[in-house]
Coordinates of N, CA and C in Angstrom, one line a residue:
F1 N -5.6 -0.2 1.7 CA -4.5 0.6 1.4 C -4.8 2.0 1.8
F2 N -3.9 2.7 2.5 CA -4.2 4.1 2.9 C -3.2 5.0 2.2
C3 N -3.8 5.8 1.2 CA -3.0 6.7 0.5 C -2.6 7.9 1.4
Q4 N -1.4 8.4 1.2 CA -1.0 9.6 2.0 C 0.0 10.4 1.1
N5 N -0.4 11.6 0.8 CA 0.4 12.4 -0.2 C 1.7 12.9 0.4
T6 N 1.9 12.8 1.7 CA 3.1 13.3 2.3 C 4.2 12.2 2.3
I7 N 3.8 11.0 1.9 CA 4.8 9.9 1.9 C 4.8 9.4 0.5
Q8 N 5.9 9.5 -0.3 CA 6.0 9.2 -1.7 C 5.6 7.7 -1.9
E9 N 6.0 6.8 -1.0 CA 5.7 5.4 -1.2 C 4.2 5.1 -1.0
L10 N 3.4 6.0 -0.6 CA 2.0 5.8 -0.3 C 1.1 6.7 -1.2
S11 N 1.6 7.3 -2.2 CA 0.9 8.3 -3.0 C 0.8 8.0 -4.5
S12 N 1.0 6.8 -4.9 CA 0.9 6.5 -6.3 C 0.0 5.3 -6.6
A13 N -0.4 5.2 -7.8 CA -1.2 4.0 -8.2 C -0.4 2.7 -8.1
A14 N 0.9 2.8 -8.4 CA 1.7 1.6 -8.3 C 1.8 1.2 -6.8
A15 N 1.9 2.1 -5.9 CA 1.9 1.8 -4.5 C 0.7 1.1 -4.1
I16 N -0.5 1.6 -4.5 CA -1.8 1.0 -4.2 C -1.8 -0.5 -4.6
V17 N -1.5 -0.7 -5.9 CA -1.6 -2.0 -6.5 C -0.5 -2.9 -5.9
R18 N 0.7 -2.4 -5.7 CA 1.7 -3.2 -5.0 C 1.3 -3.6 -3.6
G19 N 0.7 -2.7 -2.9 CA 0.3 -3.0 -1.5 C -0.8 -4.0 -1.5
L20 N -1.8 -3.9 -2.3 CA -2.9 -4.9 -2.4 C -2.4 -6.3 -2.8
T21 N -1.5 -6.3 -3.8 CA -1.0 -7.5 -4.3 C -0.2 -8.2 -3.2
Y22 N 0.6 -7.4 -2.5 CA 1.4 -8.0 -1.4 C 0.5 -8.6 -0.3
L23 N -0.5 -7.9 0.0 CA -1.4 -8.4 1.1 C -2.1 -9.7 0.6
L24 N -2.5 -9.8 -0.6 CA -3.1 -11.1 -1.1 C -2.1 -12.2 -1.1
A25 N -0.9 -11.9 -1.6 CA 0.1 -13.0 -1.6 C 0.5 -13.4 -0.2
R26 N 0.5 -12.5 0.7 CA 0.9 -12.8 2.1 C -0.2 -13.7 2.7
Q27 N -1.5 -13.4 2.4 CA -2.5 -14.2 3.0 C -2.6 -15.6 2.4
N28 N -2.2 -15.7 1.1 CA -2.2 -17.0 0.4 C -0.8 -17.2 -0.3
P29 N 0.2 -17.7 0.3 CA 1.5 -17.8 -0.3 C 1.5 -18.6 -1.6
A30 N 0.5 -19.4 -1.9 CA 0.5 -20.1 -3.2 C 0.4 -19.1 -4.3
L31 N -0.2 -18.0 -4.1 CA -0.4 -16.9 -5.1 C 0.9 -16.2 -5.5
L32 N 2.0 -16.4 -4.7 CA 3.3 -15.8 -5.0 C 3.8 -16.2 -6.4
R33 N 3.4 -17.3 -6.9 CA 3.9 -17.7 -8.2 C 3.5 -16.7 -9.3
H34 N 2.4 -16.0 -9.2 CA 2.1 -15.0 -10.2 C 3.0 -13.8 -10.1
L35 N 3.4 -13.4 -8.9 CA 4.3 -12.3 -8.7 C 5.7 -12.8 -9.2
R36 N 6.1 -14.0 -8.9 CA 7.4 -14.5 -9.3 C 7.5 -14.6 -10.8
K37 N 6.4 -15.0 -11.5 CA 6.4 -15.0 -13.0 C 6.7 -13.7 -13.6
E38 N 6.0 -12.7 -13.1 CA 6.3 -11.3 -13.6 C 7.6 -10.8 -13.2
Y39 N 8.1 -11.1 -12.0 CA 9.4 -10.7 -11.5 C 10.5 -11.3 -12.3
D40 N 10.3 -12.6 -12.7 CA 11.4 -13.3 -13.5 C 11.5 -12.6 -14.9
Q41 N 10.4 -12.1 -15.4 CA 10.5 -11.4 -16.7 C 11.0 -10.0 -16.6
S42 N 10.6 -9.3 -15.5 CA 11.0 -7.8 -15.4 C 12.1 -7.5 -14.4
G43 N 12.4 -8.4 -13.5 CA 13.3 -8.1 -12.5 C 12.8 -7.1 -11.5
S44 N 13.7 -6.4 -10.9 CA 13.3 -5.4 -9.9 C 12.6 -4.2 -10.6
R45 N 12.7 -4.1 -11.9 CA 12.0 -3.0 -12.6 C 10.4 -3.1 -12.4
L46 N 10.0 -4.3 -12.1 CA 8.6 -4.6 -11.8 C 8.1 -3.5 -10.8
F47 N 8.9 -3.1 -9.9 CA 8.4 -2.2 -8.8 C 8.8 -0.8 -9.0
E48 N 9.4 -0.5 -10.2 CA 9.9 0.9 -10.4 C 9.5 1.4 -11.8
G49 N 9.6 2.7 -11.9 CA 9.4 3.4 -13.2 C 8.0 3.6 -13.6
L50 N 7.8 4.1 -14.8 CA 6.5 4.5 -15.3 C 5.6 3.3 -15.6
N51 N 6.2 2.1 -16.0 CA 5.5 1.0 -16.4 C 5.2 0.0 -15.2
A52 N 5.6 0.4 -14.0 CA 5.4 -0.5 -12.9 C 3.9 -0.8 -12.6
I53 N 3.1 0.3 -12.8 CA 1.7 0.1 -12.5 C 1.1 -1.0 -13.4
H54 N 1.5 -1.0 -14.7 CA 0.9 -2.0 -15.6 C 1.4 -3.4 -15.3
A55 N 2.7 -3.6 -15.0 CA 3.2 -4.9 -14.6 C 2.5 -5.4 -13.3
L56 N 2.4 -4.5 -12.3 CA 1.7 -4.8 -11.1 C 0.2 -5.1 -11.3
W57 N -0.4 -4.4 -12.2 CA -1.8 -4.6 -12.4 C -2.0 -6.0 -13.1
R58 N -1.1 -6.4 -14.0 CA -1.2 -7.7 -14.6 C -1.0 -8.8 -13.5
T59 N -0.1 -8.6 -12.6 CA 0.1 -9.5 -11.5 C -1.1 -9.6 -10.7
L60 N -1.7 -8.5 -10.3 CA -2.9 -8.5 -9.5 C -4.1 -9.2 -10.2
S61 N -4.2 -8.9 -11.5 CA -5.2 -9.6 -12.3 C -5.0 -11.1 -12.3
D62 N -3.8 -11.5 -12.5 CA -3.5 -13.0 -12.5 C -3.9 -13.6 -11.1
I63 N -3.6 -12.9 -10.0 CA -3.9 -13.4 -8.7 C -5.4 -13.5 -8.5
L64 N -6.1 -12.4 -9.0 CA -7.6 -12.4 -8.8 C -8.3 -13.5 -9.6
E65 N -7.7 -13.8 -10.8 CA -8.3 -14.8 -11.7 C -7.9 -16.2 -11.3
D66 N -7.0 -16.4 -10.3 CA -6.5 -17.7 -9.9 C -7.7 -18.3 -9.1
P67 N -8.0 -19.6 -9.4 CA -9.1 -20.3 -8.7 C -8.9 -20.4 -7.2
A68 N -7.7 -20.3 -6.7 CA -7.4 -20.3 -5.3 C -7.9 -19.0 -4.6
T69 N -8.1 -18.0 -5.4 CA -8.6 -16.7 -4.9 C -10.1 -16.7 -4.8
T70 N -10.7 -16.6 -3.7 CA -12.1 -16.5 -3.5 C -12.6 -15.1 -3.5
R71 N -13.6 -14.8 -2.7 CA -14.1 -13.4 -2.6 C -13.0 -12.5 -2.0
V72 N -12.8 -11.3 -2.6 CA -11.8 -10.3 -2.2 C -12.5 -9.0 -2.0
Y73 N -12.2 -8.4 -0.9 CA -12.6 -7.0 -0.6 C -11.4 -6.1 -0.5
F74 N -11.4 -5.1 -1.3 CA -10.3 -4.1 -1.3 C -10.9 -2.8 -0.7
M75 N -10.1 -2.1 0.1 CA -10.5 -0.8 0.5 C -9.3 0.1 0.3
V76 N -9.5 1.2 -0.4 CA -8.5 2.2 -0.7 C -9.0 3.5 -0.1
D77 N -8.3 4.0 0.9 CA -8.7 5.2 1.6 C -7.9 6.4 1.1
A78 N -8.6 7.6 1.1 CA -7.9 8.8 0.7 C -7.4 8.8 -0.7
L79 N -8.2 8.3 -1.6 CA -7.7 8.2 -3.0 C -7.3 9.6 -3.6
D80 N -7.9 10.7 -3.1 CA -7.6 12.0 -3.5 C -6.2 12.4 -3.1
E81 N -5.5 11.7 -2.3 CA -4.1 12.0 -1.9 C -3.1 11.3 -2.8
C82 N -3.6 10.6 -3.8 CA -2.7 10.0 -4.8 C -2.3 11.0 -5.9
E83 N -1.1 10.8 -6.4 CA -0.6 11.8 -7.4 C -1.6 11.8 -8.6
P84 N -1.9 13.0 -9.1 CA -3.0 13.1 -10.1 C -2.8 12.3 -11.3
E85 N -1.6 12.2 -11.9 CA -1.4 11.4 -13.1 C -1.5 10.0 -12.8
S86 N -1.0 9.6 -11.7 CA -1.0 8.2 -11.3 C -2.5 7.8 -10.9
L87 N -3.2 8.7 -10.3 CA -4.6 8.4 -10.0 C -5.4 8.2 -11.2
E88 N -5.2 9.0 -12.2 CA -5.9 8.8 -13.5 C -5.7 7.4 -14.1
T89 N -4.4 6.9 -14.0 CA -4.1 5.6 -14.5 C -4.8 4.5 -13.7
F90 N -4.8 4.7 -12.4 CA -5.5 3.7 -11.5 C -7.0 3.6 -11.8
L91 N -7.6 4.8 -11.9 CA -9.0 4.8 -12.1 C -9.4 4.2 -13.5
R92 N -8.6 4.5 -14.5 CA -8.8 4.0 -15.8 C -8.7 2.4 -15.8
L93 N -7.7 1.9 -15.2 CA -7.5 0.5 -15.0 C -8.6 -0.2 -14.3
L94 N -9.0 0.5 -13.2 CA -10.1 0.0 -12.3 C -11.4 -0.2 -13.1
V95 N -11.7 0.8 -13.9 CA -13.0 0.8 -14.6 C -12.9 -0.1 -15.8
E96 N -11.8 -0.2 -16.5 CA -11.7 -1.0 -17.7 C -11.6 -2.5 -17.3
H97 N -11.1 -2.8 -16.2 CA -10.8 -4.2 -15.9 C -11.7 -4.8 -14.8
N98 N -12.8 -4.1 -14.5 CA -13.6 -4.6 -13.4 C -14.8 -5.4 -14.0
S99 N -14.5 -6.5 -14.7 CA -15.5 -7.3 -15.2 C -15.0 -8.8 -15.3
G100 N -15.7 -9.7 -15.9 CA -15.3 -11.0 -16.0 C -15.0 -11.7 -14.7
L101 N -13.9 -12.3 -14.5 CA -13.5 -12.9 -13.3 C -13.4 -12.0 -12.1
W102 N -13.3 -10.7 -12.4 CA -13.2 -9.7 -11.3 C -14.5 -9.6 -10.6
C103 N -15.5 -10.3 -11.0 CA -16.8 -10.1 -10.3 C -16.7 -10.6 -8.8
K104 N -15.7 -11.4 -8.5 CA -15.5 -11.8 -7.1 C -14.8 -10.7 -6.2
V105 N -14.5 -9.6 -6.8 CA -13.8 -8.5 -6.1 C -14.8 -7.3 -5.9
K106 N -14.8 -6.9 -4.6 CA -15.5 -5.7 -4.2 C -14.6 -4.6 -3.8
W107 N -14.8 -3.4 -4.4 CA -13.9 -2.3 -4.1 C -14.7 -1.2 -3.2
L108 N -14.0 -0.7 -2.3 CA -14.5 0.4 -1.5 C -13.4 1.5 -1.5
V109 N -13.7 2.6 -2.2 CA -12.7 3.7 -2.2 C -13.3 4.9 -1.6
T110 N -12.5 5.6 -0.8 CA -12.9 6.8 -0.1 C -12.0 7.9 -0.6
S111 N -12.7 9.1 -0.6 CA -12.0 10.3 -1.1 C -12.8 11.5 -0.8
R112 N -12.1 12.6 -0.8 CA -12.8 13.9 -0.7 C -13.6 14.0 -2.0
N113 N -14.6 14.8 -2.1 CA -15.3 15.0 -3.3 C -14.4 15.7 -4.3
E114 N -13.9 14.9 -5.2 CA -13.0 15.4 -6.3 C -13.7 15.1 -7.6
R115 N -13.8 16.1 -8.4 CA -14.5 16.0 -9.7 C -13.8 15.0 -10.6
S116 N -12.5 15.0 -10.6 CA -11.8 14.0 -11.5 C -12.0 12.6 -11.1
I117 N -12.2 12.3 -9.8 CA -12.5 10.9 -9.4 C -13.9 10.6 -9.7
S118 N -14.8 11.4 -9.4 CA -16.3 11.2 -9.7 C -16.5 11.0 -11.2
K119 N -15.8 11.8 -12.0 CA -15.9 11.7 -13.4 C -15.6 10.3 -14.0
H120 N -14.5 9.7 -13.4 CA -14.1 8.4 -13.9 C -15.1 7.3 -13.4
L121 N -15.7 7.4 -12.3 CA -16.5 6.4 -11.7 C -18.0 6.5 -12.0
Q122 N -18.4 7.7 -12.4 CA -19.8 7.9 -12.7 C -20.2 7.1 -13.9
N123 N -21.5 6.7 -13.9 CA -22.1 5.9 -15.0 C -21.4 4.5 -15.2
T124 N -20.8 4.0 -14.1 CA -20.3 2.7 -14.2 C -21.0 1.9 -13.1
R125 N -21.0 0.6 -13.2 CA -21.7 -0.2 -12.1 C -20.8 -0.2 -10.9
L126 N -19.6 0.4 -11.0 CA -18.7 0.5 -9.8 C -19.2 1.5 -8.8
S127 N -19.8 2.5 -9.3 CA -20.1 3.7 -8.5 C -21.4 3.7 -7.7
Q128 N -21.2 3.8 -6.5 CA -22.4 4.0 -5.6 C -21.9 5.1 -4.6
D129 N -22.2 6.3 -5.0 CA -21.6 7.5 -4.3 C -22.4 7.8 -3.1
T130 N -21.6 7.9 -2.0 CA -22.2 8.4 -0.7 C -21.4 9.6 -0.3
S131 N -22.0 10.7 -0.3 CA -21.3 11.9 0.1 C -21.6 12.3 1.6
L132 N -20.5 12.3 2.3 CA -20.7 12.7 3.7 C -21.1 14.2 3.9
E133 N -20.7 15.0 2.9 CA -21.0 16.4 2.9 C -22.6 16.6 2.8
L134 N -23.2 15.6 2.1 CA -24.6 15.7 2.0 C -25.4 15.2 3.2
N135 N -24.6 14.5 4.0 CA -25.2 13.9 5.2 C -24.5 14.5 6.5
T136 N -24.2 15.7 6.5 CA -23.5 16.4 7.5 C -24.1 16.2 8.9
S137 N -25.4 16.3 9.0 CA -26.0 16.2 10.3 C -25.8 14.8 10.9
Q138 N -25.9 13.8 10.1 CA -25.7 12.4 10.6 C -24.2 12.2 11.0
V139 N -23.3 12.8 10.2 CA -21.9 12.7 10.6 C -21.6 13.4 11.9
V140 N -22.2 14.6 12.1 CA -22.0 15.4 13.3 C -22.5 14.6 14.5
K141 N -23.7 14.0 14.3 CA -24.3 13.1 15.4 C -23.4 12.0 15.7
A142 N -22.9 11.3 14.7 CA -22.0 10.2 14.9 C -20.7 10.6 15.7
V143 N -20.1 11.7 15.3 CA -18.9 12.2 15.9 C -19.2 12.5 17.4
R144 N -20.3 13.2 17.6 CA -20.7 13.5 19.0 C -20.9 12.2 19.9
S145 N -21.5 11.3 19.3 CA -21.7 10.0 20.0 C -20.4 9.3 20.3
F146 N -19.5 9.4 19.3 CA -18.1 8.9 19.5 C -17.4 9.6 20.6
I147 N -17.5 10.9 20.6 CA -16.9 11.7 21.7 C -17.4 11.3 23.0
D148 N -18.8 11.3 23.1 CA -19.4 11.0 24.4 C -18.9 9.6 24.9
N149 N -18.9 8.6 24.1 CA -18.5 7.3 24.5 C -17.1 7.3 24.9
K150 N -16.2 7.8 24.1 CA -14.8 7.8 24.5 C -14.4 8.6 25.7
V151 N -15.0 9.8 25.9 CA -14.8 10.6 27.1 C -15.3 9.9 28.3
R152 N -16.5 9.3 28.2 CA -17.1 8.6 29.3 C -16.2 7.4 29.7
K153 N -15.7 6.7 28.8 CA -14.9 5.5 29.0 C -13.5 5.9 29.7
L154 N -12.9 7.0 29.1 CA -11.7 7.5 29.6 C -11.8 8.0 31.1
S155 N -12.9 8.7 31.3 CA -13.2 9.2 32.7 C -13.4 8.1 33.7
Q156 N -14.1 7.0 33.3 CA -14.3 5.9 34.2 C -13.0 5.1 34.4
E157 N -12.2 4.9 33.4 CA -10.9 4.2 33.6 C -10.0 5.0 34.5
N158 N -10.0 6.3 34.4 CA -9.0 7.1 35.2 C -9.6 7.8 36.4
N159 N -10.8 7.6 36.7 CA -11.5 8.2 37.8 C -11.4 9.8 37.7
Y160 N -11.6 10.3 36.5 CA -11.6 11.8 36.4 C -12.9 12.4 37.0
P161 N -12.8 13.6 37.6 CA -13.9 14.2 38.1 C -14.9 14.6 37.0
N162 N -16.2 14.7 37.3 CA -17.2 15.0 36.4 C -17.0 16.3 35.6
E163 N -16.4 17.3 36.3 CA -16.1 18.6 35.7 C -15.1 18.5 34.6
L164 N -14.1 17.6 34.8 CA -13.1 17.4 33.7 C -13.8 16.7 32.5
Q165 N -14.6 15.7 32.8 CA -15.3 15.0 31.7 C -16.2 16.0 30.9
V166 N -16.9 16.8 31.6 CA -17.7 17.8 30.9 C -16.8 18.8 30.0
F167 N -15.7 19.2 30.6 CA -14.8 20.1 29.9 C -14.2 19.5 28.6
V168 N -13.7 18.3 28.8 CA -13.1 17.6 27.6 C -14.1 17.3 26.6
N169 N -15.3 16.8 27.0 CA -16.4 16.6 26.0 C -16.7 17.8 25.2
G170 N -16.9 18.9 26.0 CA -17.2 20.2 25.3 C -16.1 20.7 24.3
Y171 N -14.9 20.6 24.8 CA -13.7 21.0 24.0 C -13.7 20.2 22.7
L172 N -13.8 18.8 22.8 CA -13.7 18.0 21.6 C -14.9 18.2 20.7
S173 N -16.1 18.4 21.2 CA -17.3 18.6 20.4 C -17.2 20.0 19.7
E174 N -16.6 21.0 20.3 CA -16.5 22.3 19.8 C -15.5 22.3 18.6
H175 N -14.4 21.5 18.7 CA -13.3 21.6 17.8 C -13.3 20.4 16.7
A176 N -14.2 19.5 16.9 CA -14.1 18.3 16.0 C -14.4 18.6 14.6
D177 N -15.3 19.5 14.3 CA -15.6 19.9 12.9 C -16.1 18.7 12.1
G178 N -16.8 17.8 12.8 CA -17.3 16.6 12.0 C -16.2 15.6 11.6
T179 N -15.1 15.6 12.3 CA -14.0 14.7 11.9 C -13.6 13.7 13.0
F180 N -13.9 12.5 12.6 CA -13.5 11.4 13.6 C -12.0 11.3 13.8
L181 N -11.3 11.5 12.7 CA -9.8 11.3 12.9 C -9.2 12.3 13.8
W182 N -9.7 13.6 13.8 CA -9.1 14.6 14.7 C -9.4 14.2 16.1
V183 N -10.7 13.8 16.4 CA -11.1 13.4 17.7 C -10.2 12.2 18.2
A184 N -10.1 11.2 17.3 CA -9.3 10.0 17.7 C -7.9 10.4 18.0
L185 N -7.3 11.2 17.2 CA -5.9 11.6 17.5 C -5.7 12.4 18.7
V186 N -6.7 13.3 19.0 CA -6.6 14.1 20.3 C -6.8 13.2 21.4

């Protein structure tokens, strides 16, 4: 799931859990019965309002505890772009309910270094913090390698002259600021 604070439907805890639940049910339609059970009790309110996160979390828990569900890997990117109150709820649920049958679930969450997120995850067996800011030189090397590879490939595919390849490589390297996304978009 990719959080994005500029799109309301992608910036809440309910959106995260709804998206992950949808993907699991889509991969294994037999799991839809858990969603149906909750929907039959709550109706469309399951997806709306302040309590949506709790109903969706119950549904996700039921799906994960289902014997038909084997190993699950979740990735939530840009967690820091989630609404603060909603994020608080998501992190609390994640920490409180990540035991028992949830041992077959692995979570990977990415975020800018935000104290509020680190505070929730620290001192739990969930947290294995890797800070890219602490590894800036490795990130810069990786971005440069990415640029070199992409520019070389683009130049070969389009028969660009060597001078243009050198110029584009230099421009991208100078402006990348250690960001893969910026380079990929440009």
